[in-house]
CSV table of C-alpha atoms and ligand atoms in Angstrom, one decimal:
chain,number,residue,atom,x,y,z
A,1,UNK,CA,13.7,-12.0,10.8
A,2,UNK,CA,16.7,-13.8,10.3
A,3,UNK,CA,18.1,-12.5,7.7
A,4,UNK,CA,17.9,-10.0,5.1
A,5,UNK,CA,18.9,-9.3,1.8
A,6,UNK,CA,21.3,-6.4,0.4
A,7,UNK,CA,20.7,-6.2,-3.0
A,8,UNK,CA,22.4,-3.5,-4.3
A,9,UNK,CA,22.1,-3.5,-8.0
A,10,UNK,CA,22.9,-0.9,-11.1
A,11,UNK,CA,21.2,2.0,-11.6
A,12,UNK,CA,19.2,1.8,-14.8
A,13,UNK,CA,16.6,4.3,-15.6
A,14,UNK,CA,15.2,2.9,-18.4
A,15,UNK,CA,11.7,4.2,-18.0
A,16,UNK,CA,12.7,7.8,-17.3
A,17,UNK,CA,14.8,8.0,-20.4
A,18,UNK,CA,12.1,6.4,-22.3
A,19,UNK,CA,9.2,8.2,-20.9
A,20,UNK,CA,10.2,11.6,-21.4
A,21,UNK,CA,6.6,13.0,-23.3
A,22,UNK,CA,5.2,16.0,-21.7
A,23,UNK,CA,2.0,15.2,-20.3
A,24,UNK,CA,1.0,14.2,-17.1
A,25,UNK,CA,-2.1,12.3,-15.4
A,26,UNK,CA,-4.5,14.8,-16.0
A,27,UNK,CA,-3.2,15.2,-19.5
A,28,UNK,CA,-2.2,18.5,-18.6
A,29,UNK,CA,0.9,19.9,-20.1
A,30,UNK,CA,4.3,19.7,-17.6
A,31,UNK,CA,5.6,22.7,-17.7
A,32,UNK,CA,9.7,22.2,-16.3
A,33,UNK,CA,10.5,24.1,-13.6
A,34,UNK,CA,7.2,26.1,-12.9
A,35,UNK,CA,4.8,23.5,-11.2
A,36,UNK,CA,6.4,21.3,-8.2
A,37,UNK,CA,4.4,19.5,-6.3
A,38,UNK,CA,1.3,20.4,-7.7
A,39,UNK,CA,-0.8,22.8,-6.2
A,40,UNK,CA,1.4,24.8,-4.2
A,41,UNK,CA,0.8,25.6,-0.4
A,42,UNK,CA,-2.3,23.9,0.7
A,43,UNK,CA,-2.3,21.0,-1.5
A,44,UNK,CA,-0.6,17.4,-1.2
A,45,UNK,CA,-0.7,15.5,-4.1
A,46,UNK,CA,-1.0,11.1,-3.7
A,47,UNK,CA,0.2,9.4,-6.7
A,48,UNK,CA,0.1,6.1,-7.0
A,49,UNK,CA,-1.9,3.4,-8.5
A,50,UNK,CA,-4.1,2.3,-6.3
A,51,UNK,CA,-7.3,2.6,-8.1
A,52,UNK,CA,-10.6,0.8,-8.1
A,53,UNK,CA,-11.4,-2.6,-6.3
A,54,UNK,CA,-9.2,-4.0,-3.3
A,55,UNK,CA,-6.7,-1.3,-4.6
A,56,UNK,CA,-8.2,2.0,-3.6
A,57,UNK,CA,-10.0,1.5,0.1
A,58,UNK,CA,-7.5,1.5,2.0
A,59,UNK,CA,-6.0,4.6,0.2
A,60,UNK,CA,-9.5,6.3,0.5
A,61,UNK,CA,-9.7,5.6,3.8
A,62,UNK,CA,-6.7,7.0,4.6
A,63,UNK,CA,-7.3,10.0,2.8
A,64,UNK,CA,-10.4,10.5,4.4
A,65,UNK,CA,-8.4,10.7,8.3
A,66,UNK,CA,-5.7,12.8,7.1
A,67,UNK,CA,-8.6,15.5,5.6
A,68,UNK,CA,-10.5,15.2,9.2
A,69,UNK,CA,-7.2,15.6,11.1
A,70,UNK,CA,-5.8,18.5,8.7
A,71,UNK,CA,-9.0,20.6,7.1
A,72,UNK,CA,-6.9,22.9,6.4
A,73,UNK,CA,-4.9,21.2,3.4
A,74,UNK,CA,-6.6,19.5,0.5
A,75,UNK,CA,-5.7,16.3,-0.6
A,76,UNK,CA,-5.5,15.5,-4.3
A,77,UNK,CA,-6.0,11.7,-5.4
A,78,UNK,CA,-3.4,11.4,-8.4
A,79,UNK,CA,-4.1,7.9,-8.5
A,80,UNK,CA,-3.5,6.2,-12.1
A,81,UNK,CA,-4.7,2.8,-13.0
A,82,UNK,CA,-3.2,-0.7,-13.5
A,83,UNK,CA,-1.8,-2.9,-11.2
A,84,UNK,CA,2.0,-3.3,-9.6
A,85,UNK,CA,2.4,0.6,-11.5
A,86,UNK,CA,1.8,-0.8,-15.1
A,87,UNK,CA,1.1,2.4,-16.7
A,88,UNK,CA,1.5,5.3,-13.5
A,89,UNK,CA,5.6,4.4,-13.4
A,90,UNK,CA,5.9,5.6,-16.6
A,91,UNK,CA,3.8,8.7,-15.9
A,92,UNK,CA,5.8,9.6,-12.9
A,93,UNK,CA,9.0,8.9,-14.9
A,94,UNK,CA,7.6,11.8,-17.1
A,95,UNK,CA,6.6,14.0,-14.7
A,96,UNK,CA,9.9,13.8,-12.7
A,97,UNK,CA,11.8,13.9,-16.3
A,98,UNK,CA,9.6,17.3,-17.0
A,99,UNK,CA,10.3,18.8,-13.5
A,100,UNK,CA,7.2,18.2,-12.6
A,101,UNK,CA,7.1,15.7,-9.7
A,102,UNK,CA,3.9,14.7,-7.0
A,103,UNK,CA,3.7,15.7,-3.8
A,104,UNK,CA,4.6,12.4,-3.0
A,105,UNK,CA,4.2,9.3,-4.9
A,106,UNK,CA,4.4,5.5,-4.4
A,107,UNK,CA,7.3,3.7,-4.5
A,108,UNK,CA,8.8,0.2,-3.5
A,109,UNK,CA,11.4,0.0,-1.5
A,110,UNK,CA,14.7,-1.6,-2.4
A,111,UNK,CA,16.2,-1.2,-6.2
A,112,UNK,CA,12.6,1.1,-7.1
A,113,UNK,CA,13.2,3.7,-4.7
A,114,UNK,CA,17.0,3.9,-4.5
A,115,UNK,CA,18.5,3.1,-7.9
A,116,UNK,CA,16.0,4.7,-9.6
A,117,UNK,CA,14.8,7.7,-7.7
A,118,UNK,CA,17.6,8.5,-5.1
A,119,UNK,CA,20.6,7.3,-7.7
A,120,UNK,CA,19.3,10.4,-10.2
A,121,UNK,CA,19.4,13.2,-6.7
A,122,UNK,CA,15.3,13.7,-7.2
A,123,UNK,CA,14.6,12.6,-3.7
A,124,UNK,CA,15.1,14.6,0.0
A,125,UNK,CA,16.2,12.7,2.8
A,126,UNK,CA,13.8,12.0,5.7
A,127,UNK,CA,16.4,10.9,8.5
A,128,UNK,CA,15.1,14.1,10.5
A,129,UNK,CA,11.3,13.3,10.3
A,130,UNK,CA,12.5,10.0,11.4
A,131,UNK,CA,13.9,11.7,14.5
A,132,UNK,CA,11.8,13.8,15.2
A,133,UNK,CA,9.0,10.9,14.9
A,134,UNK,CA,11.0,8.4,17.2
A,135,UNK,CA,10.7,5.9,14.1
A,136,UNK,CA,14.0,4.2,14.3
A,137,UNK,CA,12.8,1.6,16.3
A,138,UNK,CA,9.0,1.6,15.3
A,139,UNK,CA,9.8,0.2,11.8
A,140,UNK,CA,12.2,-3.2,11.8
A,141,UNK,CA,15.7,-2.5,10.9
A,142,UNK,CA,15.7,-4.6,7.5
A,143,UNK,CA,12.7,-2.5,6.3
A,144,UNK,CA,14.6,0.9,6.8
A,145,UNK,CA,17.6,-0.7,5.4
A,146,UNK,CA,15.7,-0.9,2.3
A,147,UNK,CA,14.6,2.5,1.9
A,148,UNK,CA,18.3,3.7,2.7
A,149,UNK,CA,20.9,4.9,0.7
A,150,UNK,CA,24.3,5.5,1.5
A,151,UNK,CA,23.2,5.9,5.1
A,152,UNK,CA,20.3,8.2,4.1
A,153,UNK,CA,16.5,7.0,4.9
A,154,UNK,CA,14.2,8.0,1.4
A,155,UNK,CA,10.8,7.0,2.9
A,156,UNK,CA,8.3,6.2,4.4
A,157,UNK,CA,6.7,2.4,4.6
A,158,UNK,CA,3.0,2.1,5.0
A,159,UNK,CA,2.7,-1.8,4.6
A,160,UNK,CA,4.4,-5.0,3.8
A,161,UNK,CA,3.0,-7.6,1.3
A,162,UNK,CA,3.9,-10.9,0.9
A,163,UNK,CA,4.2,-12.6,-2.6
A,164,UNK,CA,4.7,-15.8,-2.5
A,165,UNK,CA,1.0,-16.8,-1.2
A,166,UNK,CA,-1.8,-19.1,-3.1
A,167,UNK,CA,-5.1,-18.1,-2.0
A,168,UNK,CA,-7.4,-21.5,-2.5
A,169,UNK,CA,-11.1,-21.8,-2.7
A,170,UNK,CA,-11.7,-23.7,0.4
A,171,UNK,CA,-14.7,-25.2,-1.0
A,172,UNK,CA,-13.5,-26.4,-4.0
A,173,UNK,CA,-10.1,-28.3,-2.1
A,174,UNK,CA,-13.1,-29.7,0.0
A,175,UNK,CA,-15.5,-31.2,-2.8
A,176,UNK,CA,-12.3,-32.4,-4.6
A,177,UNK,CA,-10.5,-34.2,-1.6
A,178,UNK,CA,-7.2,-31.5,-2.0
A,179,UNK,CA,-5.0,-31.4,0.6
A,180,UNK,CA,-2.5,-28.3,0.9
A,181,UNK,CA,0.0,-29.0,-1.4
A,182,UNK,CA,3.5,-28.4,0.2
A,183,UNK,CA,6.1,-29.2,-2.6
A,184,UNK,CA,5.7,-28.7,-6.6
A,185,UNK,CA,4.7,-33.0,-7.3
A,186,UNK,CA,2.2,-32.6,-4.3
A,187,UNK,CA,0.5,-29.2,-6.0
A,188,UNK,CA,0.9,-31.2,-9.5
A,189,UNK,CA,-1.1,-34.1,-8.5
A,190,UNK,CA,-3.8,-31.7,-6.8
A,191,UNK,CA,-3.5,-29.7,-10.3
A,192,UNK,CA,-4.4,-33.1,-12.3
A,193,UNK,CA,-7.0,-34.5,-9.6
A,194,UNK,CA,-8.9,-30.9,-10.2
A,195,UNK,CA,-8.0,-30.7,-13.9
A,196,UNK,CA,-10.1,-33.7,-14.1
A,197,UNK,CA,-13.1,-32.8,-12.1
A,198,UNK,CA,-13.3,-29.9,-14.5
A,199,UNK,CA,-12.1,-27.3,-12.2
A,200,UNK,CA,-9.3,-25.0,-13.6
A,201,UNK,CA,-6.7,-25.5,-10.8
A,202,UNK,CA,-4.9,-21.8,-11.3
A,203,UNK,CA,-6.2,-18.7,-12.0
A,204,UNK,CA,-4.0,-16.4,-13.8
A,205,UNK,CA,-4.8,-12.9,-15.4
A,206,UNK,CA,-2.2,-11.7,-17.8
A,207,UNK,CA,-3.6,-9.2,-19.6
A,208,UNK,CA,-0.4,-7.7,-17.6
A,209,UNK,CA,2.6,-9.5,-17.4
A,210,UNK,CA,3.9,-9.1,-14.0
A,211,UNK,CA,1.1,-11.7,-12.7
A,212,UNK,CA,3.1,-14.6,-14.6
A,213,UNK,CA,6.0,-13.3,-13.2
A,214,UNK,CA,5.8,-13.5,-10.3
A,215,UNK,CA,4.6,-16.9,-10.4
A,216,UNK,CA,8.7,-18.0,-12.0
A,217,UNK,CA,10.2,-15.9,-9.6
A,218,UNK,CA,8.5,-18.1,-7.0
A,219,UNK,CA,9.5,-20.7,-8.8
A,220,UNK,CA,12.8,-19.2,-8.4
A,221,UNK,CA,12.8,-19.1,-5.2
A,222,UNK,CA,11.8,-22.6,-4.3
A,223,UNK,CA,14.2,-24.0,-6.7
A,224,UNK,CA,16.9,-21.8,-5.4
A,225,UNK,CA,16.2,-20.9,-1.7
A,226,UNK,CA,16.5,-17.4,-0.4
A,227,UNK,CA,20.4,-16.8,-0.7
A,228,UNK,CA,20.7,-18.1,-4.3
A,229,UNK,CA,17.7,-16.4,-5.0
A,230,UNK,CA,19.0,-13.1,-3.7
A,231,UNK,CA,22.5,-14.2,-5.5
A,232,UNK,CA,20.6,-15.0,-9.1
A,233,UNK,CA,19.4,-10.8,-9.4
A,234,UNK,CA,23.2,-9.7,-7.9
A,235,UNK,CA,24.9,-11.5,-10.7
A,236,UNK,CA,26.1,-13.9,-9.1
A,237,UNK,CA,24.9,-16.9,-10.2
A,238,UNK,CA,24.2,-17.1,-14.1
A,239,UNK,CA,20.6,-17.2,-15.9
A,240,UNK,CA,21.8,-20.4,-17.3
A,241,UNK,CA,22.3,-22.3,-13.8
A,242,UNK,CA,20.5,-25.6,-14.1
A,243,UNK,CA,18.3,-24.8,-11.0
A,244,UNK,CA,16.7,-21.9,-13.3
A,245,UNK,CA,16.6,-23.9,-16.6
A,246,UNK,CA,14.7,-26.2,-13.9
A,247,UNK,CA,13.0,-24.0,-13.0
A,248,UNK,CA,11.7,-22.4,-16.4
A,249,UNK,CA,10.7,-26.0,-16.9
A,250,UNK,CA,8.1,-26.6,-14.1
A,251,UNK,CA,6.7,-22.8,-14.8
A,252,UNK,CA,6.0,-24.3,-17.9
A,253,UNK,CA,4.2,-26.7,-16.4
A,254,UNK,CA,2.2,-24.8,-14.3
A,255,UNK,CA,1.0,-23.3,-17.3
A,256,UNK,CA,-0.8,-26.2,-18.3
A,257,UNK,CA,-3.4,-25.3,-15.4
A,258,UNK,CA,-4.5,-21.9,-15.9
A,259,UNK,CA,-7.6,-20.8,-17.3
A,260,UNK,CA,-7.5,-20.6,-21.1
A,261,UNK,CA,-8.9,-16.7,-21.0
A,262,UNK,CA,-5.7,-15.6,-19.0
A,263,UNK,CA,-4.9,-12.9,-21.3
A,264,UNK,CA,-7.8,-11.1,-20.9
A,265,UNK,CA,-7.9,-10.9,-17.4
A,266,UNK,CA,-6.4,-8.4,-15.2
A,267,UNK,CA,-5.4,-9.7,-11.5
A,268,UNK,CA,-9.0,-8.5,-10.0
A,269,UNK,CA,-10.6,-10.8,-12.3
A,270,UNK,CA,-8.4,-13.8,-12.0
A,271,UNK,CA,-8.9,-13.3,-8.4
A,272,UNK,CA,-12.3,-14.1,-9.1
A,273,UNK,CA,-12.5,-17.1,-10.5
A,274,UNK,CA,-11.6,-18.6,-7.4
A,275,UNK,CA,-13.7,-16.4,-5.5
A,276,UNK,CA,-16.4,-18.0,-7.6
A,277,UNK,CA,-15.1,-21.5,-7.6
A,278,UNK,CA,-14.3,-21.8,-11.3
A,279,UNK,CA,-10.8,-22.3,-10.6
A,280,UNK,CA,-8.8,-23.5,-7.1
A,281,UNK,CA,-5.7,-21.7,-6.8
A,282,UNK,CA,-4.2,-18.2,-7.1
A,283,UNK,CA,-0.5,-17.2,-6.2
A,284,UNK,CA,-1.0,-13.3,-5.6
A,285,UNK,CA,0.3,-10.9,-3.6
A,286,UNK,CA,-2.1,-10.5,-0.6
A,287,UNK,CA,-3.9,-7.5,-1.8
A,288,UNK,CA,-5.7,-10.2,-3.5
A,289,UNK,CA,-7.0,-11.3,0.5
A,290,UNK,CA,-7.8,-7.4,1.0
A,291,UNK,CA,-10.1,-7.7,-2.6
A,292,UNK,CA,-11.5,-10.7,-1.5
A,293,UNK,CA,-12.6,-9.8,2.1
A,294,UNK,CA,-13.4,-6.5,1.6
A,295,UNK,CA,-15.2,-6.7,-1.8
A,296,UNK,CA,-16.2,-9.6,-2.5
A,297,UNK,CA,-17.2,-10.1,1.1
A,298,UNK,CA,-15.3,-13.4,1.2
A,299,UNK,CA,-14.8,-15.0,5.0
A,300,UNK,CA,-10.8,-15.7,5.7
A,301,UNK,CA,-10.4,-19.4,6.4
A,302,UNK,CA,-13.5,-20.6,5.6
A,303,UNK,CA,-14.1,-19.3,2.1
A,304,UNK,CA,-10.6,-19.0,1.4
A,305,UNK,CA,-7.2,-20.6,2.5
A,306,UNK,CA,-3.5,-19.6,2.1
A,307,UNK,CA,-0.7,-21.4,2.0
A,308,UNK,CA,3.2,-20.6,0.8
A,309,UNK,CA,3.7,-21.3,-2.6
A,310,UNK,CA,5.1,-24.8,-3.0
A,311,UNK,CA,8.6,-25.3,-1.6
A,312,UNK,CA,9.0,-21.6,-0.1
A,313,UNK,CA,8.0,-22.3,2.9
A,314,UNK,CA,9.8,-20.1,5.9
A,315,UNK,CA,10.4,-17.5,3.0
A,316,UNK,CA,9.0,-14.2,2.5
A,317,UNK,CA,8.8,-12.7,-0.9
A,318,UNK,CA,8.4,-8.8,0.7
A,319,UNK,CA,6.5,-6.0,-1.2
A,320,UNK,CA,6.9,-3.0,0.6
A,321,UNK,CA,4.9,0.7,-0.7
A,322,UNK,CA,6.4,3.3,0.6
A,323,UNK,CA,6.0,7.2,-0.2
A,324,UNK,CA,9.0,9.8,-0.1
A,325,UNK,CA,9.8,13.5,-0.7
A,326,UNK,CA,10.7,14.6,-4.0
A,327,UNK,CA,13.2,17.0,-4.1
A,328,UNK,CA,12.5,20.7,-5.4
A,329,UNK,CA,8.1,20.3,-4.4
A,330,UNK,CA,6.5,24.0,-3.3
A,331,UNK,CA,5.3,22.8,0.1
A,332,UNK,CA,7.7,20.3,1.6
A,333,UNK,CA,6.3,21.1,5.2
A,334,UNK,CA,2.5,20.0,4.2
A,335,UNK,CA,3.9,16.8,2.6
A,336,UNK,CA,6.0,16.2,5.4
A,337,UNK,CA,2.7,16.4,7.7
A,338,UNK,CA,1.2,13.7,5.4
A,339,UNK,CA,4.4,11.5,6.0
A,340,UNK,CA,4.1,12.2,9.9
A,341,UNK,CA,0.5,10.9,9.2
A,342,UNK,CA,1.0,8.0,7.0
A,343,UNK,CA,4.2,6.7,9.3
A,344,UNK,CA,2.0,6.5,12.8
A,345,UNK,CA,0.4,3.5,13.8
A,346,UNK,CA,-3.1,5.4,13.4
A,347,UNK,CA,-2.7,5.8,9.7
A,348,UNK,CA,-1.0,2.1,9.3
A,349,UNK,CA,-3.8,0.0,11.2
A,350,UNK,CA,-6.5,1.8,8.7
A,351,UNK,CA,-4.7,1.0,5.6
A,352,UNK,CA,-3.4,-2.3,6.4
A,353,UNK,CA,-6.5,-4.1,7.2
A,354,UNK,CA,-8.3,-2.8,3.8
A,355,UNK,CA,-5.2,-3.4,1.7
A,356,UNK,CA,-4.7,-7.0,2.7
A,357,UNK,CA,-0.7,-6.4,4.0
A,358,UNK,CA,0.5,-5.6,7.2
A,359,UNK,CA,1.4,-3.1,9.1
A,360,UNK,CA,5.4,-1.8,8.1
A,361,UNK,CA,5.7,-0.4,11.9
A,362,UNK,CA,6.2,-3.0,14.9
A,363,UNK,CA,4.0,-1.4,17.3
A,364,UNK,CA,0.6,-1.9,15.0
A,365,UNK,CA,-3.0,-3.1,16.8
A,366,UNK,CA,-2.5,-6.9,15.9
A,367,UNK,CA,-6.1,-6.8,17.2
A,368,UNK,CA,-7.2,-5.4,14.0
A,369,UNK,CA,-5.8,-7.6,11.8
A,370,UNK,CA,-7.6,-11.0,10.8
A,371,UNK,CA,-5.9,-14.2,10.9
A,372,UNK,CA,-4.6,-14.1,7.8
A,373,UNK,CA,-2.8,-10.4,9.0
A,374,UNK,CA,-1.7,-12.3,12.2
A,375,UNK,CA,-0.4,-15.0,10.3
A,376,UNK,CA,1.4,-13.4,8.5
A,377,UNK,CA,2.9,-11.0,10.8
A,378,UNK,CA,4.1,-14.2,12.8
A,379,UNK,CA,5.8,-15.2,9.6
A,380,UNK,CA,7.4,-11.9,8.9
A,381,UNK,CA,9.5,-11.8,11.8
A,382,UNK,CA,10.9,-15.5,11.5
A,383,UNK,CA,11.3,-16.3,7.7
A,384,UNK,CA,13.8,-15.1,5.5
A,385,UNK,CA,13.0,-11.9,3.4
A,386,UNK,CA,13.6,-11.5,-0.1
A,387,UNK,CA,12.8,-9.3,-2.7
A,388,UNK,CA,10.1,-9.4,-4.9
A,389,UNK,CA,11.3,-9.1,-8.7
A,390,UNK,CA,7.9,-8.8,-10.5
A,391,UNK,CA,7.7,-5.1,-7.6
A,392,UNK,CA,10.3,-3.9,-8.3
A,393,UNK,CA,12.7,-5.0,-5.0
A,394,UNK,CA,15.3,-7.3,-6.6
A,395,UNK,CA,16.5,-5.7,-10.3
A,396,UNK,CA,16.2,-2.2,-12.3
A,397,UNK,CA,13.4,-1.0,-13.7
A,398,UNK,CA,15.7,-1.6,-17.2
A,399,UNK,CA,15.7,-5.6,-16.1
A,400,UNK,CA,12.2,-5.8,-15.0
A,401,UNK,CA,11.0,-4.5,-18.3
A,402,UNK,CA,12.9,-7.3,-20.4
A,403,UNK,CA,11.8,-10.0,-17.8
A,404,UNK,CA,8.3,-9.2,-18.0
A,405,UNK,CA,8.2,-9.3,-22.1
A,406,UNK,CA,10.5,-12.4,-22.0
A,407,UNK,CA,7.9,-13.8,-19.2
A,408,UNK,CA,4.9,-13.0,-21.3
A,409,UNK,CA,6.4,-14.4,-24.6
A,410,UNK,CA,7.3,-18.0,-22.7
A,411,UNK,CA,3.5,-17.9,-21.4
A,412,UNK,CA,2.2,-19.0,-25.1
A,413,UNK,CA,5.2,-20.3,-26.3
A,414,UNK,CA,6.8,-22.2,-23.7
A,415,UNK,CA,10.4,-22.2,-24.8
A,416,UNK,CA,12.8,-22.7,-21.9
A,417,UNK,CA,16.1,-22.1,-24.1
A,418,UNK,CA,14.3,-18.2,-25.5
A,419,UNK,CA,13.5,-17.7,-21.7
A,420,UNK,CA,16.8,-18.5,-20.3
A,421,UNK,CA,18.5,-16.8,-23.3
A,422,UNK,CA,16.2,-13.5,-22.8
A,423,UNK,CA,16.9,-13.4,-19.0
A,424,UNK,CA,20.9,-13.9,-19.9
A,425,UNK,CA,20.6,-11.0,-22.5
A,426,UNK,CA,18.7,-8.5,-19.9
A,427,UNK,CA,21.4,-9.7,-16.7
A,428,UNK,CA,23.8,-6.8,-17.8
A,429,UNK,CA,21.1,-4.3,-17.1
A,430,UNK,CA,20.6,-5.3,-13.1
B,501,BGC,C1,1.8,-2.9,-5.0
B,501,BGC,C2,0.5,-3.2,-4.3
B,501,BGC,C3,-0.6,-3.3,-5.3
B,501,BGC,C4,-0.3,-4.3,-6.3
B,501,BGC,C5,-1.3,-4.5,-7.4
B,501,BGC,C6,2.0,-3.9,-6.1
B,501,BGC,O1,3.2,-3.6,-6.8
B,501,BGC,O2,2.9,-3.0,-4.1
B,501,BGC,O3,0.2,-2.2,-3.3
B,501,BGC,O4,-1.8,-3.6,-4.6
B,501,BGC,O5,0.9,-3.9,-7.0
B,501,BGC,O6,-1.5,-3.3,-8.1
């Protein structure tokens, strides 16, 4: 890696002052200060939202070795639906608000983990498990940077996504005469050439906003390259910049490709229209290659290519999941054993491979990783890292929030000025 970003951002915890109702996953009532970590003694609790398909095998399967290696503790599947934490960040806000937090639970690393979670004190340190694991070389430096605060380490990786990926229908570039496009004209003229063959030439699923969003913040990050990128959600360079009313511009028009059902579609289904050939493109994060190998039995490289999204190139838009200790949980030492688990190369090389990212530690069987996972890894080490917006990396929670409605209302209007002004109205919250 050559270099890495800092962002160090406000604390706004929008969504665990909103959230503050009283029921949790199970619709069960949180009672504060009775029930921590659910289930006391022999039971670890996994919250996150990795439910149904290309979201929950690897999960499962991780699951699965930890019971075989520890029949002794039982493992409960908190797991609530909707992709990038649509709905299970607001439960977690209310259960940590009520008192009434996970075992452990998934977070992102970067402004997710620390300005949220570690700002408010609801989070133990894990500097000793680190120790005591030898990790502080087996994970690269930039990643544990990102789940420290104030010197303190707050978690514990268990893959890296990328973000700024379009997955293509290798078929459909083939029958059409598409060559990768490499810069934003190049992918417009492939857009138009399949527009008019009567393929849709970018899936999009809507139906929750972050998809569209992360599509501009790519935009964003070709427009602006990695430091001004990075500079854009520190404040440092104004909403108004012409390189982002640029860039609102050609989001707009890469609206004018997607499929005219968007809204209905969640990021599973967009995924598979290209699967299925009705459309060409799809800029994901590369869970989507972990759905389409592992569900839809798709063939990496010959049913589907990758490329960088136009103009990022040498960049790397990082995702990072990552699961911590809440502070105040009945059976620290039984979660810490499920950190232990999910931290070793073991636990990493079984989730990776499903889940379509790759491995957080250095030391990982590359041998189990396809060439997309190879690829990628290649890529990790040399391009520049930033963080991903739409995941929760680069702004609050607070900022997110106002992005993603200001994102959704530009996707059927199209009105660069509301955009701009919406995103200059919600700065004061990073
Ligand atoms: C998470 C991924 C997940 C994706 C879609 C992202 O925020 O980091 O693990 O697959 O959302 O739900």
């Amino acid at each position: 890696m050559k270099k890495m970003y800092g962002v160090i951002l406000l604390l706004v915890l929008a969504m665990v002052v909103a959230a503050c109702s009283s029921s949790d996953d199970d619709g069960k009532s949180a009672d504060a200060g009775s029930k921590k970590g659910d289930g006391g003694k022999n039971q670890v609790e996994i919250f996150s939202w990795w439910t149904g398909a290309g979201e929950e095998d690897g999960l499962l399967a991780l699951i699965d070795k930890f019971q075989e290696e520890n029949p002794d503790l039982k493992v409960k599947n908190a797991a609530v639906a909707g992709g990038a934490g649509t709905n299970a960040k607001a439960v977690l806000a209310t259960r940590m608000q009520g008192n009434d937090p996970p075992s452990t639970f998934q977070v992102h690393g970067g402004e997710e983990l620390n300005k949220s979670w570690v700002a408010a004190d609801k989070m133990e340190p894990l500097d000793d498990l680190y120790k005591e694991n030898d990790w502080m070389d087996k994970f690269p430096k930039d990643l544990i940077d990102l789940v420290s605060n104030d010197g303190k380490i707050y978690s514990v990786p268990v893959d890296i996504h990328r973000g700024n990926v379009i997955f293509y229908n290798k078929k459909v570039f083939e029958e059409n005469g598409i060559d990768v496009p490499k810069t934003f004209d190049e992918f417009v003229t492939a857009a138009d050439k399949l527009k008019k063959a009567g393929v849709t030439p970018l899936a999009m699923g809507d139906k929750e906003s972050w998809t569209a969003t992360m599509i501009f913040e790519n935009v964003l990050l070709a427009e602006l390259g990695p430091d001004d990128y990075i500079k854009l959600f520190k404040g440092d360079i104004a909403f108004d910049d012409k390189r982002v009313v640029e860039s609102a511009k050609k989001f707009g028009k890469l609206l004018d490709y997607i499929n005219d059902d968007h809204a209905s579609r969640n990021w599973q289904d967009s995924a598979q229209l290209v699967a299925n050939g009705d459309a060409a493109m799809l800029n994901m994060g590369d869970w989507a290659k972990g759905y389409f190998v592992n569900d839809l039995k798709l063939k990496t490289n010959k049913d589907f290519g990758y490329f960088a999204f136009p103009g990022t190139e040498g960049n790397f838009s990082i995702i990072t999941d990552t699961f911590g200790l809440p502070k105040g949980i009945d059976n620290p030492d039984e979660v810490k054993k499920f950190l232990t688990f999910l931290g070793s190369t073991e636990a990493q090389d079984i989730f990776n491979p499903l889940k379509g990212s790759i491995p957080a530690r250095v030391d990982a069987d590359e041998s189990k990783y396809d060439e997309y996972g190879k690829d990628t890894m290649a890529d990790f080490k040399e391009a520049s890292l930033v963080p991903s917006l739409a995941h929760g990396s680069a702004a609050s929670e607070g900022f997110l929030t106002k992005a993603n409605q200001a994102v959704n209302i530009f996707v059927t209007q199209k009105d660069v000025d509301t955009l701009i002004q919406s995103l200059k109205n919600a700065a004061p919250e990073m």
